[in-house]
PDB file of C-alpha atoms and ligand atoms in Angstrom:
ATOM      1  CA  MET A   9      16.216  10.939 -19.778  1.00  0.00           C
ATOM      2  CA  LYS A  10      14.587  13.897 -18.055  1.00  0.00           C
ATOM      3  CA  ILE A  11      12.377  13.088 -15.075  1.00  0.00           C
ATOM      4  CA  LYS A  12       9.283  14.613 -16.757  1.00  0.00           C
ATOM      5  CA  GLU A  13       9.771  12.438 -19.824  1.00  0.00           C
ATOM      6  CA  LYS A  14      10.346   9.411 -17.628  1.00  0.00           C
ATOM      7  CA  SER A  15       7.226   9.961 -15.524  1.00  0.00           C
ATOM      8  CA  THR A  16       5.067  10.535 -18.631  1.00  0.00           C
ATOM      9  CA  LYS A  17       6.290   7.250 -20.127  1.00  0.00           C
ATOM     10  CA  ILE A  18       5.738   5.371 -16.844  1.00  0.00           C
ATOM     11  CA  ILE A  19       2.186   6.749 -16.589  1.00  0.00           C
ATOM     12  CA  ALA A  20       1.443   5.610 -20.166  1.00  0.00           C
ATOM     13  CA  ILE A  21       2.818   2.078 -19.592  1.00  0.00           C
ATOM     14  CA  LEU A  22       0.964   1.631 -16.306  1.00  0.00           C
ATOM     15  CA  GLU A  23      -2.232   2.966 -17.857  1.00  0.00           C
ATOM     16  CA  GLU A  24      -1.966   0.482 -20.690  1.00  0.00           C
ATOM     17  CA  LEU A  25      -1.145  -2.454 -18.412  1.00  0.00           C
ATOM     18  CA  PHE A  26      -3.617  -1.615 -15.650  1.00  0.00           C
ATOM     19  CA  PRO A  27      -6.507   0.491 -16.959  1.00  0.00           C
ATOM     20  CA  GLU A  28      -8.655  -0.750 -14.077  1.00  0.00           C
ATOM     21  CA  THR A  29      -7.549  -0.234 -10.486  1.00  0.00           C
ATOM     22  CA  PRO A  30      -9.939  -2.150  -8.230  1.00  0.00           C
ATOM     23  CA  ILE A  31      -9.285  -1.745  -4.505  1.00  0.00           C
ATOM     24  CA  PRO A  32      -7.528  -4.956  -3.421  1.00  0.00           C
ATOM     25  CA  LEU A  33      -9.038  -5.193   0.076  1.00  0.00           C
ATOM     26  CA  ASN A  34     -12.693  -6.256   0.175  1.00  0.00           C
ATOM     27  CA  HIS A  35     -14.945  -3.964   2.212  1.00  0.00           C
ATOM     28  CA  ALA A  36     -18.476  -2.612   2.311  1.00  0.00           C
ATOM     29  CA  SER A  37     -17.865   0.657   4.152  1.00  0.00           C
ATOM     30  CA  GLU A  38     -15.191   3.172   5.125  1.00  0.00           C
ATOM     31  CA  PHE A  39     -14.972   1.510   8.530  1.00  0.00           C
ATOM     32  CA  GLN A  40     -14.387  -1.926   7.021  1.00  0.00           C
ATOM     33  CA  LEU A  41     -11.726  -0.553   4.688  1.00  0.00           C
ATOM     34  CA  LEU A  42      -9.919   1.075   7.618  1.00  0.00           C
ATOM     35  CA  ILE A  43      -9.948  -2.226   9.549  1.00  0.00           C
ATOM     36  CA  ALA A  44      -8.787  -4.204   6.503  1.00  0.00           C
ATOM     37  CA  VAL A  45      -5.931  -1.785   5.796  1.00  0.00           C
ATOM     38  CA  LEU A  46      -4.867  -1.845   9.442  1.00  0.00           C
ATOM     39  CA  MET A  47      -4.751  -5.635   9.238  1.00  0.00           C
ATOM     40  CA  SER A  48      -2.771  -5.692   6.005  1.00  0.00           C
ATOM     41  CA  ALA A  49       0.554  -4.687   7.618  1.00  0.00           C
ATOM     42  CA  GLN A  50       3.053  -7.575   7.520  1.00  0.00           C
ATOM     43  CA  THR A  51       0.643  -9.850   5.672  1.00  0.00           C
ATOM     44  CA  THR A  52      -0.876 -10.256   2.217  1.00  0.00           C
ATOM     45  CA  ASP A  53      -4.123  -8.695   0.988  1.00  0.00           C
ATOM     46  CA  LYS A  54      -5.239 -12.224   0.129  1.00  0.00           C
ATOM     47  CA  LYS A  55      -4.911 -13.336   3.736  1.00  0.00           C
ATOM     48  CA  VAL A  56      -6.800 -10.251   4.943  1.00  0.00           C
ATOM     49  CA  ASN A  57      -9.613 -10.924   2.464  1.00  0.00           C
ATOM     50  CA  GLN A  58      -9.852 -14.465   3.837  1.00  0.00           C
ATOM     51  CA  VAL A  59     -10.493 -13.373   7.428  1.00  0.00           C
ATOM     52  CA  THR A  60     -12.565 -10.199   6.966  1.00  0.00           C
ATOM     53  CA  PRO A  61     -15.862 -11.909   5.988  1.00  0.00           C
ATOM     54  CA  ASN A  62     -16.021 -13.624   9.411  1.00  0.00           C
ATOM     55  CA  LEU A  63     -14.835 -10.535  11.240  1.00  0.00           C
ATOM     56  CA  PHE A  64     -17.292  -8.191   9.524  1.00  0.00           C
ATOM     57  CA  GLU A  65     -20.139 -10.596  10.123  1.00  0.00           C
ATOM     58  CA  VAL A  66     -19.869 -10.006  13.869  1.00  0.00           C
ATOM     59  CA  GLY A  67     -18.327  -6.517  13.730  1.00  0.00           C
ATOM     60  CA  PRO A  68     -19.612  -4.797  10.589  1.00  0.00           C
ATOM     61  CA  ASN A  69     -19.371  -1.309  12.096  1.00  0.00           C
ATOM     62  CA  ALA A  70     -17.596   0.553  14.890  1.00  0.00           C
ATOM     63  CA  LYS A  71     -20.480   0.082  17.337  1.00  0.00           C
ATOM     64  CA  LEU A  72     -20.657  -3.708  17.049  1.00  0.00           C
ATOM     65  CA  MET A  73     -16.871  -4.119  16.724  1.00  0.00           C
ATOM     66  CA  SER A  74     -16.299  -2.124  19.909  1.00  0.00           C
ATOM     67  CA  LYS A  75     -18.458  -4.603  21.820  1.00  0.00           C
ATOM     68  CA  LEU A  76     -16.323  -7.607  20.852  1.00  0.00           C
ATOM     69  CA  SER A  77     -13.603  -8.766  23.208  1.00  0.00           C
ATOM     70  CA  VAL A  78      -9.988  -8.643  22.054  1.00  0.00           C
ATOM     71  CA  GLU A  79      -9.907 -12.450  22.424  1.00  0.00           C
ATOM     72  CA  THR A  80     -12.890 -12.880  20.092  1.00  0.00           C
ATOM     73  CA  ILE A  81     -11.301 -10.644  17.452  1.00  0.00           C
ATOM     74  CA  GLN A  82      -7.992 -12.447  17.826  1.00  0.00           C
ATOM     75  CA  SER A  83      -9.585 -15.860  17.403  1.00  0.00           C
ATOM     76  CA  ILE A  84     -11.109 -14.707  14.104  1.00  0.00           C
ATOM     77  CA  ILE A  85      -8.005 -13.013  12.676  1.00  0.00           C
ATOM     78  CA  ARG A  86      -5.393 -15.359  14.173  1.00  0.00           C
ATOM     79  CA  GLU A  87      -3.977 -16.351  10.758  1.00  0.00           C
ATOM     80  CA  VAL A  88      -3.006 -12.759  10.059  1.00  0.00           C
ATOM     81  CA  GLY A  89       0.475 -11.687  11.239  1.00  0.00           C
ATOM     82  CA  LEU A  90       0.695  -9.723  14.498  1.00  0.00           C
ATOM     83  CA  ALA A  91      -2.866 -10.773  15.375  1.00  0.00           C
ATOM     84  CA  PRO A  92      -2.659  -9.977  19.136  1.00  0.00           C
ATOM     85  CA  THR A  93      -1.596  -6.348  18.562  1.00  0.00           C
ATOM     86  CA  LYS A  94      -3.967  -5.848  15.647  1.00  0.00           C
ATOM     87  CA  SER A  95      -6.898  -7.259  17.648  1.00  0.00           C
ATOM     88  CA  ARG A  96      -6.228  -4.824  20.487  1.00  0.00           C
ATOM     89  CA  ASN A  97      -5.939  -1.935  18.033  1.00  0.00           C
ATOM     90  CA  ILE A  98      -9.154  -2.900  16.224  1.00  0.00           C
ATOM     91  CA  ARG A  99     -11.154  -2.972  19.457  1.00  0.00           C
ATOM     92  CA  ASN A 100      -9.634   0.257  20.843  1.00  0.00           C
ATOM     93  CA  LEU A 101      -9.915   2.054  17.507  1.00  0.00           C
ATOM     94  CA  SER A 102     -13.608   1.130  17.266  1.00  0.00           C
ATOM     95  CA  ARG A 103     -14.188   2.508  20.763  1.00  0.00           C
ATOM     96  CA  MET A 104     -12.403   5.738  19.843  1.00  0.00           C
ATOM     97  CA  LEU A 105     -14.511   6.131  16.709  1.00  0.00           C
ATOM     98  CA  ILE A 106     -17.653   5.856  18.846  1.00  0.00           C
ATOM     99  CA  GLU A 107     -16.368   8.258  21.489  1.00  0.00           C
ATOM    100  CA  LEU A 108     -14.880  10.894  19.193  1.00  0.00           C
ATOM    101  CA  HIS A 109     -16.483  10.560  15.761  1.00  0.00           C
ATOM    102  CA  GLU A 110     -19.993   9.143  16.316  1.00  0.00           C
ATOM    103  CA  GLY A 111     -18.815   5.845  14.881  1.00  0.00           C
ATOM    104  CA  ASN A 112     -17.687   7.387  11.589  1.00  0.00           C
ATOM    105  CA  VAL A 113     -14.225   7.267  10.037  1.00  0.00           C
ATOM    106  CA  PRO A 114     -12.736  10.784  10.000  1.00  0.00           C
ATOM    107  CA  ASN A 115     -11.376  12.094   6.710  1.00  0.00           C
ATOM    108  CA  SER A 116      -8.302  13.946   7.893  1.00  0.00           C
ATOM    109  CA  PHE A 117      -4.746  12.709   8.275  1.00  0.00           C
ATOM    110  CA  LYS A 118      -4.508  14.188  11.757  1.00  0.00           C
ATOM    111  CA  GLU A 119      -7.579  12.413  13.101  1.00  0.00           C
ATOM    112  CA  LEU A 120      -6.837   9.144  11.326  1.00  0.00           C
ATOM    113  CA  GLU A 121      -3.244   9.020  12.534  1.00  0.00           C
ATOM    114  CA  ALA A 122      -4.452   9.608  16.114  1.00  0.00           C
ATOM    115  CA  LEU A 123      -6.229   6.226  16.021  1.00  0.00           C
ATOM    116  CA  PRO A 124      -4.475   3.164  17.479  1.00  0.00           C
ATOM    117  CA  GLY A 125      -2.541   1.157  14.906  1.00  0.00           C
ATOM    118  CA  VAL A 126      -3.012   3.783  12.177  1.00  0.00           C
ATOM    119  CA  GLY A 127       0.231   5.196  10.778  1.00  0.00           C
ATOM    120  CA  HIS A 128       0.735   7.553   7.860  1.00  0.00           C
ATOM    121  CA  LYS A 129       0.602   4.809   5.233  1.00  0.00           C
ATOM    122  CA  THR A 130      -2.668   3.345   6.542  1.00  0.00           C
ATOM    123  CA  ALA A 131      -4.147   6.851   6.781  1.00  0.00           C
ATOM    124  CA  SER A 132      -3.034   7.575   3.205  1.00  0.00           C
ATOM    125  CA  VAL A 133      -4.717   4.422   1.876  1.00  0.00           C
ATOM    126  CA  VAL A 134      -7.971   5.329   3.649  1.00  0.00           C
ATOM    127  CA  MET A 135      -7.858   8.954   2.476  1.00  0.00           C
ATOM    128  CA  SER A 136      -7.246   7.790  -1.067  1.00  0.00           C
ATOM    129  CA  GLN A 137      -9.431   4.698  -1.372  1.00  0.00           C
ATOM    130  CA  ALA A 138     -12.305   5.527   1.001  1.00  0.00           C
ATOM    131  CA  PHE A 139     -12.611   9.273   0.421  1.00  0.00           C
ATOM    132  CA  GLY A 140     -10.959   9.818  -2.958  1.00  0.00           C
ATOM    133  CA  ILE A 141      -8.707  12.493  -1.457  1.00  0.00           C
ATOM    134  CA  PRO A 142      -5.340  12.568  -3.282  1.00  0.00           C
ATOM    135  CA  ALA A 143      -2.661  10.718  -1.323  1.00  0.00           C
ATOM    136  CA  PHE A 144       0.334   8.613  -2.274  1.00  0.00           C
ATOM    137  CA  PRO A 145       0.603   5.671   0.121  1.00  0.00           C
ATOM    138  CA  VAL A 146       4.161   4.372  -0.145  1.00  0.00           C
ATOM    139  CA  ASP A 147       4.814   0.835   1.055  1.00  0.00           C
ATOM    140  CA  THR A 148       8.126  -1.003   0.839  1.00  0.00           C
ATOM    141  CA  HIS A 149       7.343  -2.185  -2.733  1.00  0.00           C
ATOM    142  CA  ILE A 150       6.627   1.304  -4.072  1.00  0.00           C
ATOM    143  CA  HIS A 151       9.653   2.585  -2.158  1.00  0.00           C
ATOM    144  CA  ARG A 152      11.887  -0.018  -3.829  1.00  0.00           C
ATOM    145  CA  LEU A 153      10.469   0.555  -7.310  1.00  0.00           C
ATOM    146  CA  ALA A 154      10.794   4.331  -7.047  1.00  0.00           C
ATOM    147  CA  ALA A 155      14.500   3.815  -6.362  1.00  0.00           C
ATOM    148  CA  ARG A 156      14.929   1.303  -9.192  1.00  0.00           C
ATOM    149  CA  TRP A 157      13.136   3.579 -11.636  1.00  0.00           C
ATOM    150  CA  GLY A 158      15.382   6.441 -10.569  1.00  0.00           C
ATOM    151  CA  LEU A 159      12.423   8.526  -9.357  1.00  0.00           C
ATOM    152  CA  SER A 160      13.709   8.937  -5.829  1.00  0.00           C
ATOM    153  CA  LYS A 161      16.934   8.611  -3.933  1.00  0.00           C
ATOM    154  CA  GLY A 162      14.943   8.600  -0.711  1.00  0.00           C
ATOM    155  CA  THR A 163      16.296   6.439   2.041  1.00  0.00           C
ATOM    156  CA  THR A 164      12.948   6.507   3.842  1.00  0.00           C
ATOM    157  CA  VAL A 165       9.378   5.961   2.648  1.00  0.00           C
ATOM    158  CA  GLU A 166       8.589   9.515   3.779  1.00  0.00           C
ATOM    159  CA  LYS A 167      11.194  10.977   1.404  1.00  0.00           C
ATOM    160  CA  THR A 168      10.051   8.695  -1.434  1.00  0.00           C
ATOM    161  CA  GLU A 169       6.449   9.836  -0.898  1.00  0.00           C
ATOM    162  CA  LYS A 170       7.517  13.495  -1.143  1.00  0.00           C
ATOM    163  CA  ASP A 171       9.494  12.829  -4.338  1.00  0.00           C
ATOM    164  CA  LEU A 172       6.688  10.883  -6.030  1.00  0.00           C
ATOM    165  CA  LYS A 173       4.179  13.599  -5.133  1.00  0.00           C
ATOM    166  CA  LYS A 174       6.426  16.168  -6.804  1.00  0.00           C
ATOM    167  CA  ILE A 175       6.927  14.078  -9.943  1.00  0.00           C
ATOM    168  CA  PHE A 176       3.384  12.849 -10.653  1.00  0.00           C
ATOM    169  CA  PRO A 177       0.270  15.027 -11.144  1.00  0.00           C
ATOM    170  CA  LYS A 178      -1.923  15.126  -8.052  1.00  0.00           C
ATOM    171  CA  GLU A 179      -5.017  13.909  -9.895  1.00  0.00           C
ATOM    172  CA  LEU A 180      -3.194  10.649 -10.717  1.00  0.00           C
ATOM    173  CA  TRP A 181      -1.790   9.837  -7.266  1.00  0.00           C
ATOM    174  CA  ASN A 182      -4.710   7.624  -6.183  1.00  0.00           C
ATOM    175  CA  ILE A 183      -4.635   5.564  -9.372  1.00  0.00           C
ATOM    176  CA  LEU A 184      -0.854   5.452  -9.676  1.00  0.00           C
ATOM    177  CA  HIS A 185      -0.140   4.009  -6.254  1.00  0.00           C
ATOM    178  CA  LEU A 186      -2.407   1.070  -7.092  1.00  0.00           C
ATOM    179  CA  GLN A 187      -0.981   0.672 -10.587  1.00  0.00           C
ATOM    180  CA  ILE A 188       2.566   0.571  -9.203  1.00  0.00           C
ATOM    181  CA  ILE A 189       1.516  -2.044  -6.623  1.00  0.00           C
ATOM    182  CA  PHE A 190      -0.154  -4.145  -9.363  1.00  0.00           C
ATOM    183  CA  PHE A 191       2.920  -3.779 -11.565  1.00  0.00           C
ATOM    184  CA  GLY A 192       5.210  -4.897  -8.751  1.00  0.00           C
ATOM    185  CA  ARG A 193       3.037  -7.922  -8.004  1.00  0.00           C
ATOM    186  CA  GLU A 194       2.872  -9.005 -11.612  1.00  0.00           C
ATOM    187  CA  PHE A 195       6.325  -8.202 -12.910  1.00  0.00           C
ATOM    188  CA  CYS A 196       8.766  -7.927 -10.037  1.00  0.00           C
ATOM    189  CA  PRO A 197       9.991 -11.250  -8.705  1.00  0.00           C
ATOM    190  CA  ALA A 198      11.638 -11.053  -5.301  1.00  0.00           C
ATOM    191  CA  ARG A 199      14.968 -12.344  -6.655  1.00  0.00           C
ATOM    192  CA  PHE A 200      16.924 -12.977  -9.859  1.00  0.00           C
ATOM    193  CA  HIS A 201      16.092  -9.859 -11.803  1.00  0.00           C
ATOM    194  CA  ASP A 202      17.019  -9.319 -15.377  1.00  0.00           C
ATOM    195  CA  LEU A 203      16.324  -5.618 -15.541  1.00  0.00           C
ATOM    196  CA  THR A 204      16.979  -5.490 -19.270  1.00  0.00           C
ATOM    197  CA  LYS A 205      13.842  -7.576 -19.926  1.00  0.00           C
ATOM    198  CA  CYS A 206      11.521  -5.522 -17.751  1.00  0.00           C
ATOM    199  CA  PRO A 207       8.867  -3.253 -19.394  1.00  0.00           C
ATOM    200  CA  ILE A 208       9.983  -0.326 -17.249  1.00  0.00           C
ATOM    201  CA  CYS A 209      13.436  -0.922 -15.734  1.00  0.00           C
ATOM    202  CA  SER A 210      14.877  -1.823 -19.160  1.00  0.00           C
ATOM    203  CA  TRP A 211      14.733   1.830 -20.275  1.00  0.00           C
ATOM    204  CA  CYS A 212      14.153   3.598 -16.977  1.00  0.00           C
ATOM    205  CA  ALA A 213      16.810   2.341 -14.575  1.00  0.00           C
ATOM    206  CA  THR A 214      20.272   3.870 -14.744  1.00  0.00           C
ATOM    207  CA  LYS A 215      23.066   1.752 -16.220  1.00  0.00           C
ATOM    208  CA  LYS A 216      24.748   1.805 -12.817  1.00  0.00           C
ATOM    209  CA  ARG A 217      21.669   0.329 -11.148  1.00  0.00           C
ATOM    210  CA  ILE A 218      21.176  -2.317 -13.840  1.00  0.00           C
ATOM    211  CA  LYS A 219      24.784  -3.405 -13.326  1.00  0.00           C
ATOM    212  CA  LYS A 220      24.384  -3.445  -9.566  1.00  0.00           C
ATOM    213  CA  GLU A 221      21.134  -5.471  -9.670  1.00  0.00           C
ATOM    214  CA  MET A 222      22.563  -7.955 -12.196  1.00  0.00           C
ATOM    215  CA  LYS A 223      25.597  -8.460  -9.972  1.00  0.00           C
ATOM    216  CA  SER A 224      23.536  -9.077  -6.827  1.00  0.00           C
ATOM    217  CA  SER A 225      21.267 -11.365  -8.839  1.00  0.00           C
ATOM    218  CA  ILE A 226      24.236 -13.462  -9.981  1.00  0.00           C
ATOM    219  CA  ASN A 227      25.598 -13.504  -6.443  1.00  0.00           C
ATOM    220  CA  SER A 228      22.301 -14.690  -4.974  1.00  0.00           C
ATOM    221  CA  LYS A 229      21.988 -17.345  -7.680  1.00  0.00           C
ATOM    222  CA  ASN A 230      25.439 -18.632  -6.774  1.00  0.00           C
ATOM    223  CA  SER A 231      24.899 -18.532  -3.031  1.00  0.00           C
TER     224      SER A 231
HETATM  225  S1  LIG B 310      13.374  -4.977 -13.256  1.00  0.00           S
HETATM  226 FE1  LIG B 310      11.212  -4.793 -13.616  1.00  0.00          FE
HETATM  227  S2  LIG B 310      10.597  -6.519 -12.548  1.00  0.00           S
HETATM  228 FE2  LIG B 310      12.512  -5.957 -11.630  1.00  0.00          FE
HETATM  229  S3  LIG B 310      12.165  -4.398 -10.091  1.00  0.00           S
HETATM  230 FE3  LIG B 310      12.483  -3.354 -11.972  1.00  0.00          FE
HETATM  231  S4  LIG B 310      10.381  -3.005 -12.533  1.00  0.00           S
HETATM  232 FE4  LIG B 310      10.308  -4.707 -11.223  1.00  0.00          FE
END
């Protein structure tokens, strides 16, 4: 199947399965979204949504957050993975926003990625979800699915992002990255895949990959 045909079919399936794409991380401002996304590395969105109400009560914006001590932030977000580093980044990032951007979240990759704890993926999520600027944030799940669906042979998330941006129309990037995440959460179990029963892999994955996945599935079942 040609890649254009494949991508058109994937878009149609995802659109039918997930016509709505609500932003998974709760927030009331661009600043709060940035903080929530920064916290979401190495943890679940659910866990982040559990701690942000208390955090945003005392630090709803860059000005008030910058006045909190790292210890205070850490005590509030302690259940989130890597809490000590994230707490330091949240405080320092808030100070930088005050010093450099009048407390506002900048809407450029360059300025976002210059903030502590903000890598390309976090910046992409903020550009896409806070500002509606087309971006394709690729996390490990999207990276894995792009390979399974035969959309990218990328060995890094950077290469996968480039490939997906070439394949899918720009105006759909912001919706598609969420739809693929939702699809992965709902359909893709971590282990024991039967690719032939999947709404996408069953027709989209190459025979070679189906064979490979089935074999590793049987091996992990037997181990
Ligand atoms: S087989 Fe289906 S469920 Fe498994 S990775 Fe592929 S898309 Fe996800």
